[in-house]
């Protein structure tokens, strides 16, 4: 079968990463969590006290950042590295979550990360999730999914994730953070979160992870077949 690009976009905590990871494992594709890249840049800016509003400081900081992913067999997932350091845990804390939407609004940050993401998809065979993957990063992706879920379900999922990590946070704080990020993600000037016209919508509210994988797999295989037919 021909390798394709699967682009998964949608709001925070709708199950994008879980589905993307499962699809990548099933089809032996690379999985890239583009949100982790925006989080890694945010972590660097916070640690180095970069003033986000100062273009010169931002550009200089971007030159000093190198982001990578390495598979951790124990955790059975890819982990994010910032300048050689494993930051998978640090990029998920509330300090980063509270600022990441601000950092992802910055044009220079988006340009640098989009270029890197496009290089990673050069040979196809990749599943990438984010906010602008089907619209900006891979407008020619063979399969574009747009994921949604009811707010109450998203809050519950995110809250449980943070609890497992030992974060002390209330449901209301989680809801507030999600609402704030939705607002910034959809209203920012640079590549706002939008459903691509040719994206298929997957509302995960009433689906188990297994059901989401089954449904998406059917679409993946359909697109692989279409691509195969085009070459024959
Ligand atoms: O998927 P996530 O919640 O880890 O993403 C963190 C933030 O990064 C999110 O608030 C929006 C931003 N983001 C983006 O602007 N573009 C992407 N392709 C991925 C994430």
mmCIF file of C-alpha atoms and ligand atoms in Angstrom:
data_model
loop_
_atom_site.group_PDB
_atom_site.id
_atom_site.type_symbol
_atom_site.label_atom_id
_atom_site.label_comp_id
_atom_site.label_asym_id
_atom_site.label_seq_id
_atom_site.Cartn_x
_atom_site.Cartn_y
_atom_site.Cartn_z
ATOM 1 C CA UNK A 1 0.000 0.000 0.000
ATOM 2 C CA UNK A 2 1.110 3.559 -0.670
ATOM 3 C CA UNK A 3 2.200 5.728 2.269
ATOM 4 C CA UNK A 4 -0.028 8.695 2.971
ATOM 5 C CA UNK A 5 -0.091 11.694 5.316
ATOM 6 C CA UNK A 6 -2.744 11.723 8.029
ATOM 7 C CA UNK A 7 -3.375 15.227 9.361
ATOM 8 C CA UNK A 8 -5.398 15.455 12.581
ATOM 9 C CA UNK A 9 -6.578 18.851 13.800
ATOM 10 C CA UNK A 10 -8.982 19.969 16.485
ATOM 11 C CA UNK A 11 -9.425 21.585 19.880
ATOM 12 C CA UNK A 12 -7.302 20.681 22.910
ATOM 13 C CA UNK A 13 -8.171 17.460 24.737
ATOM 14 C CA UNK A 14 -10.458 15.967 22.079
ATOM 15 C CA UNK A 15 -8.374 12.800 21.811
ATOM 16 C CA UNK A 16 -6.191 13.805 18.839
ATOM 17 C CA UNK A 17 -2.907 12.508 20.243
ATOM 18 C CA UNK A 18 -4.364 9.214 21.440
ATOM 19 C CA UNK A 19 -5.871 8.503 18.036
ATOM 20 C CA UNK A 20 -2.800 9.735 16.140
ATOM 21 C CA UNK A 21 -0.491 7.537 18.224
ATOM 22 C CA UNK A 22 -2.712 4.473 17.733
ATOM 23 C CA UNK A 23 -2.937 5.002 13.960
ATOM 24 C CA UNK A 24 0.820 5.468 13.663
ATOM 25 C CA UNK A 25 1.463 2.258 15.613
ATOM 26 C CA UNK A 26 -1.069 0.306 13.522
ATOM 27 C CA UNK A 27 0.357 1.362 10.144
ATOM 28 C CA UNK A 28 4.024 1.651 11.250
ATOM 29 C CA UNK A 29 3.989 5.367 10.491
ATOM 30 C CA UNK A 30 5.918 8.110 12.280
ATOM 31 C CA UNK A 31 3.888 10.039 14.826
ATOM 32 C CA UNK A 32 4.513 13.725 15.414
ATOM 33 C CA UNK A 33 2.768 15.709 18.139
ATOM 34 C CA UNK A 34 3.131 19.246 16.779
ATOM 35 C CA UNK A 35 1.661 20.716 19.984
ATOM 36 C CA UNK A 36 4.664 19.289 21.849
ATOM 37 C CA UNK A 37 6.892 21.427 19.616
ATOM 38 C CA UNK A 38 5.007 24.630 20.502
ATOM 39 C CA UNK A 39 5.199 23.566 24.146
ATOM 40 C CA UNK A 40 8.967 22.976 23.939
ATOM 41 C CA UNK A 41 9.499 26.454 22.475
ATOM 42 C CA UNK A 42 7.325 27.912 25.258
ATOM 43 C CA UNK A 43 9.352 26.081 27.908
ATOM 44 C CA UNK A 44 12.583 27.470 26.470
ATOM 45 C CA UNK A 45 11.166 31.020 26.389
ATOM 46 C CA UNK A 46 10.009 30.737 30.017
ATOM 47 C CA UNK A 47 13.267 29.240 31.269
ATOM 48 C CA UNK A 48 15.322 31.883 29.471
ATOM 49 C CA UNK A 49 12.991 34.773 30.398
ATOM 50 C CA UNK A 50 12.419 35.675 26.759
ATOM 51 C CA UNK A 51 10.073 38.619 26.254
ATOM 52 C CA UNK A 52 7.519 37.202 23.762
ATOM 53 C CA UNK A 53 6.674 40.666 22.488
ATOM 54 C CA UNK A 54 10.273 41.439 21.508
ATOM 55 C CA UNK A 55 10.814 40.168 17.921
ATOM 56 C CA UNK A 56 14.568 40.344 18.195
ATOM 57 C CA UNK A 57 14.686 38.265 21.390
ATOM 58 C CA UNK A 58 12.279 35.732 19.860
ATOM 59 C CA UNK A 59 14.331 35.317 16.675
ATOM 60 C CA UNK A 60 17.565 34.952 18.614
ATOM 61 C CA UNK A 61 15.988 32.392 20.934
ATOM 62 C CA UNK A 62 14.618 30.362 17.994
ATOM 63 C CA UNK A 63 18.150 30.002 16.638
ATOM 64 C CA UNK A 64 19.174 28.368 19.903
ATOM 65 C CA UNK A 65 16.390 25.803 19.929
ATOM 66 C CA UNK A 66 16.638 22.279 18.646
ATOM 67 C CA UNK A 67 13.640 19.955 19.061
ATOM 68 C CA UNK A 68 13.601 16.211 18.548
ATOM 69 C CA UNK A 69 11.580 13.115 19.379
ATOM 70 C CA UNK A 70 12.924 9.812 20.674
ATOM 71 C CA UNK A 71 10.984 6.595 21.205
ATOM 72 C CA UNK A 72 10.917 5.414 24.811
ATOM 73 C CA UNK A 73 10.211 1.656 24.765
ATOM 74 C CA UNK A 74 9.330 1.613 28.488
ATOM 75 C CA UNK A 75 6.635 4.250 28.104
ATOM 76 C CA UNK A 76 5.853 2.913 24.606
ATOM 77 C CA UNK A 77 5.726 6.418 23.140
ATOM 78 C CA UNK A 78 7.759 9.179 21.550
ATOM 79 C CA UNK A 79 9.202 11.703 23.983
ATOM 80 C CA UNK A 80 10.093 15.302 23.260
ATOM 81 C CA UNK A 81 13.661 16.584 23.538
ATOM 82 C CA UNK A 82 14.693 20.217 23.783
ATOM 83 C CA UNK A 83 18.380 20.835 23.081
ATOM 84 C CA UNK A 84 19.148 17.221 23.952
ATOM 85 C CA UNK A 85 17.152 17.191 27.222
ATOM 86 C CA UNK A 86 14.051 15.094 27.744
ATOM 87 C CA UNK A 87 11.271 17.618 28.421
ATOM 88 C CA UNK A 88 8.264 15.360 27.885
ATOM 89 C CA UNK A 89 7.098 15.877 31.467
ATOM 90 C CA UNK A 90 7.990 19.553 31.826
ATOM 91 C CA UNK A 91 6.148 20.660 28.678
ATOM 92 C CA UNK A 92 2.823 19.312 30.010
ATOM 93 C CA UNK A 93 2.687 21.325 33.245
ATOM 94 C CA UNK A 94 0.300 24.207 33.820
ATOM 95 C CA UNK A 95 3.073 26.822 33.643
ATOM 96 C CA UNK A 96 3.629 25.903 29.984
ATOM 97 C CA UNK A 97 -0.081 25.271 29.254
ATOM 98 C CA UNK A 98 -0.922 28.765 30.489
ATOM 99 C CA UNK A 99 1.487 30.430 28.022
ATOM 100 C CA UNK A 100 1.657 28.119 25.024
ATOM 101 C CA UNK A 101 -1.214 29.743 23.121
ATOM 102 C CA UNK A 102 0.498 33.121 23.429
ATOM 103 C CA UNK A 103 3.723 31.678 22.023
ATOM 104 C CA UNK A 104 1.909 29.890 19.196
ATOM 105 C CA UNK A 105 0.498 33.222 18.029
ATOM 106 C CA UNK A 106 3.983 34.448 17.102
ATOM 107 C CA UNK A 107 4.582 34.414 13.337
ATOM 108 C CA UNK A 108 8.310 33.640 13.547
ATOM 109 C CA UNK A 109 7.645 30.689 15.858
ATOM 110 C CA UNK A 110 5.017 29.274 13.487
ATOM 111 C CA UNK A 111 7.240 29.717 10.421
ATOM 112 C CA UNK A 112 10.146 27.882 12.049
ATOM 113 C CA UNK A 113 8.014 25.001 13.317
ATOM 114 C CA UNK A 114 5.948 24.599 10.127
ATOM 115 C CA UNK A 115 9.143 24.281 8.083
ATOM 116 C CA UNK A 116 10.473 21.611 10.439
ATOM 117 C CA UNK A 117 7.139 19.753 10.362
ATOM 118 C CA UNK A 118 7.034 19.777 6.558
ATOM 119 C CA UNK A 119 10.554 18.315 6.443
ATOM 120 C CA UNK A 120 9.424 15.494 8.733
ATOM 121 C CA UNK A 121 6.580 14.632 6.337
ATOM 122 C CA UNK A 122 8.691 14.756 3.184
ATOM 123 C CA UNK A 123 8.539 10.986 2.667
ATOM 124 C CA UNK A 124 4.903 10.646 3.804
ATOM 125 C CA UNK A 125 4.062 7.698 6.101
ATOM 126 C CA UNK A 126 3.335 10.109 8.942
ATOM 127 C CA UNK A 127 0.504 10.971 11.318
ATOM 128 C CA UNK A 128 0.707 14.506 12.700
ATOM 129 C CA UNK A 129 -1.719 16.183 15.035
ATOM 130 C CA UNK A 130 -2.172 19.864 15.853
ATOM 131 C CA UNK A 131 -4.250 22.873 14.849
ATOM 132 C CA UNK A 132 -3.082 23.763 11.330
ATOM 133 C CA UNK A 133 -1.813 20.456 9.986
ATOM 134 C CA UNK A 134 -4.497 19.968 7.312
ATOM 135 C CA UNK A 135 -4.737 23.672 6.473
ATOM 136 C CA UNK A 136 -1.136 24.948 6.519
ATOM 137 C CA UNK A 137 1.470 22.245 7.161
ATOM 138 C CA UNK A 138 0.124 19.565 4.801
ATOM 139 C CA UNK A 139 -2.683 21.052 2.705
ATOM 140 C CA UNK A 140 -2.143 18.086 0.347
ATOM 141 C CA UNK A 141 -2.547 15.407 3.058
ATOM 142 C CA UNK A 142 -4.453 12.394 1.733
ATOM 143 C CA UNK A 143 -6.535 12.172 4.929
ATOM 144 C CA UNK A 144 -7.553 15.121 7.090
ATOM 145 C CA UNK A 145 -9.482 14.597 10.306
ATOM 146 C CA UNK A 146 -11.021 17.315 12.409
ATOM 147 C CA UNK A 147 -11.729 16.159 15.957
ATOM 148 C CA UNK A 148 -14.289 17.622 18.320
ATOM 149 C CA UNK A 149 -15.854 16.597 21.654
ATOM 150 C CA UNK A 150 -18.263 18.132 24.155
ATOM 151 C CA UNK A 151 -16.588 20.522 26.609
ATOM 152 C CA UNK A 152 -17.569 18.475 29.687
ATOM 153 C CA UNK A 153 -15.874 15.388 28.230
ATOM 154 C CA UNK A 154 -12.735 17.350 27.311
ATOM 155 C CA UNK A 155 -12.476 18.817 30.833
ATOM 156 C CA UNK A 156 -12.902 15.401 32.432
ATOM 157 C CA UNK A 157 -10.191 13.842 30.208
ATOM 158 C CA UNK A 158 -7.690 16.639 30.796
ATOM 159 C CA UNK A 159 -8.408 16.708 34.539
ATOM 160 C CA UNK A 160 -7.744 12.969 34.846
ATOM 161 C CA UNK A 161 -4.478 13.295 32.864
ATOM 162 C CA UNK A 162 -3.264 16.030 35.214
ATOM 163 C CA UNK A 163 -4.391 14.123 38.332
ATOM 164 C CA UNK A 164 -2.393 11.076 37.240
ATOM 165 C CA UNK A 165 0.638 13.361 36.941
ATOM 166 C CA UNK A 166 0.026 14.617 40.484
ATOM 167 C CA UNK A 167 -0.880 18.205 39.527
ATOM 168 C CA UNK A 168 -3.132 19.871 42.087
ATOM 169 C CA UNK A 169 -5.716 21.662 40.021
ATOM 170 C CA UNK A 170 -9.486 22.053 40.092
ATOM 171 C CA UNK A 171 -11.924 21.068 37.324
ATOM 172 C CA UNK A 172 -12.869 24.750 37.006
ATOM 173 C CA UNK A 173 -9.220 25.727 36.408
ATOM 174 C CA UNK A 174 -8.925 23.050 33.719
ATOM 175 C CA UNK A 175 -12.155 24.265 32.069
ATOM 176 C CA UNK A 176 -10.959 27.853 32.184
ATOM 177 C CA UNK A 177 -7.613 26.921 30.599
ATOM 178 C CA UNK A 178 -9.354 24.981 27.790
ATOM 179 C CA UNK A 179 -11.803 27.832 27.101
ATOM 180 C CA UNK A 180 -8.942 30.338 27.049
ATOM 181 C CA UNK A 181 -6.880 28.199 24.654
ATOM 182 C CA UNK A 182 -9.884 27.559 22.373
ATOM 183 C CA UNK A 183 -10.436 31.283 22.161
ATOM 184 C CA UNK A 184 -6.819 32.114 21.305
ATOM 185 C CA UNK A 185 -6.392 29.116 18.963
ATOM 186 C CA UNK A 186 -9.468 30.051 16.899
ATOM 187 C CA UNK A 187 -9.117 33.837 16.867
ATOM 188 C CA UNK A 188 -5.371 34.355 16.368
ATOM 189 C CA UNK A 189 -4.224 35.995 13.176
ATOM 190 C CA UNK A 190 -1.552 33.449 12.251
ATOM 191 C CA UNK A 191 -3.004 30.084 11.109
ATOM 192 C CA UNK A 192 -6.045 29.999 13.388
ATOM 193 C CA UNK A 193 -7.609 26.624 14.111
ATOM 194 C CA UNK A 194 -9.975 25.919 11.211
ATOM 195 C CA UNK A 195 -11.565 22.836 9.783
ATOM 196 C CA UNK A 196 -10.113 22.239 6.315
ATOM 197 C CA UNK A 197 -12.945 22.094 3.743
ATOM 198 C CA UNK A 198 -11.947 18.533 2.824
ATOM 199 C CA UNK A 199 -11.549 17.298 6.427
ATOM 200 C CA UNK A 200 -13.706 14.527 7.881
ATOM 201 C CA UNK A 201 -15.192 15.361 11.280
ATOM 202 C CA UNK A 202 -14.791 12.917 14.132
ATOM 203 C CA UNK A 203 -16.788 13.822 17.239
ATOM 204 C CA UNK A 204 -15.218 11.688 19.957
ATOM 205 C CA UNK A 205 -17.794 12.484 22.683
ATOM 206 C CA UNK A 206 -19.585 9.145 22.541
ATOM 207 C CA UNK A 207 -16.863 6.931 21.073
ATOM 208 C CA UNK A 208 -14.399 4.768 22.944
ATOM 209 C CA UNK A 209 -10.751 4.978 21.866
ATOM 210 C CA UNK A 210 -11.154 1.629 20.125
ATOM 211 C CA UNK A 211 -14.192 2.826 18.186
ATOM 212 C CA UNK A 212 -12.370 5.984 17.120
ATOM 213 C CA UNK A 213 -9.457 3.870 15.895
ATOM 214 C CA UNK A 214 -11.779 1.542 13.955
ATOM 215 C CA UNK A 215 -13.515 4.419 12.235
ATOM 216 C CA UNK A 216 -10.312 6.300 11.403
ATOM 217 C CA UNK A 217 -8.634 3.087 10.194
ATOM 218 C CA UNK A 218 -11.391 2.589 7.647
ATOM 219 C CA UNK A 219 -10.735 6.078 6.316
ATOM 220 C CA UNK A 220 -6.961 5.531 6.280
ATOM 221 C CA UNK A 221 -7.245 2.291 4.331
ATOM 222 C CA UNK A 222 -9.697 3.851 1.898
ATOM 223 C CA UNK A 223 -7.224 6.684 1.210
ATOM 224 C CA UNK A 224 -4.292 4.283 0.880
ATOM 225 C CA UNK A 225 -6.287 2.295 -1.652
ATOM 226 C CA UNK A 226 -7.209 5.436 -3.593
ATOM 227 C CA UNK A 227 -3.550 6.447 -3.729
ATOM 228 C CA UNK A 228 -2.560 2.971 -4.856
ATOM 229 C CA UNK A 229 -5.179 3.073 -7.634
ATOM 230 C CA UNK A 230 -3.904 6.460 -8.809
ATOM 231 C CA UNK A 231 -0.410 5.059 -9.389
ATOM 232 C CA UNK A 232 -1.511 1.899 -11.146
HETATM 233 O O1 LIG B 1 -2.078 19.964 21.319
HETATM 234 P P1 LIG B 1 -1.592 20.754 22.529
HETATM 235 O O2 LIG B 1 -2.715 21.150 23.467
HETATM 236 O O3 LIG B 1 -0.472 20.113 23.249
HETATM 237 O O4 LIG B 1 -1.034 22.127 21.899
HETATM 238 C C1 LIG B 1 -0.486 23.127 22.700
HETATM 239 C C2 LIG B 1 -0.750 24.484 22.087
HETATM 240 O O5 LIG B 1 0.012 24.626 20.891
HETATM 241 C C3 LIG B 1 -2.189 24.801 21.738
HETATM 242 O O6 LIG B 1 -2.750 25.712 22.666
HETATM 243 C C4 LIG B 1 -2.148 25.430 20.379
HETATM 244 C C5 LIG B 1 -0.739 25.290 19.903
HETATM 245 N N1 LIG B 1 -0.620 24.552 18.650
HETATM 246 C C6 LIG B 1 -0.669 25.281 17.471
HETATM 247 O O7 LIG B 1 -0.881 26.479 17.520
HETATM 248 N N2 LIG B 1 -0.479 24.649 16.291
HETATM 249 C C7 LIG B 1 -0.268 23.331 16.238
HETATM 250 N N3 LIG B 1 -0.072 22.743 15.056
HETATM 251 C C8 LIG B 1 -0.229 22.571 17.426
HETATM 252 C C9 LIG B 1 -0.432 23.205 18.620
#
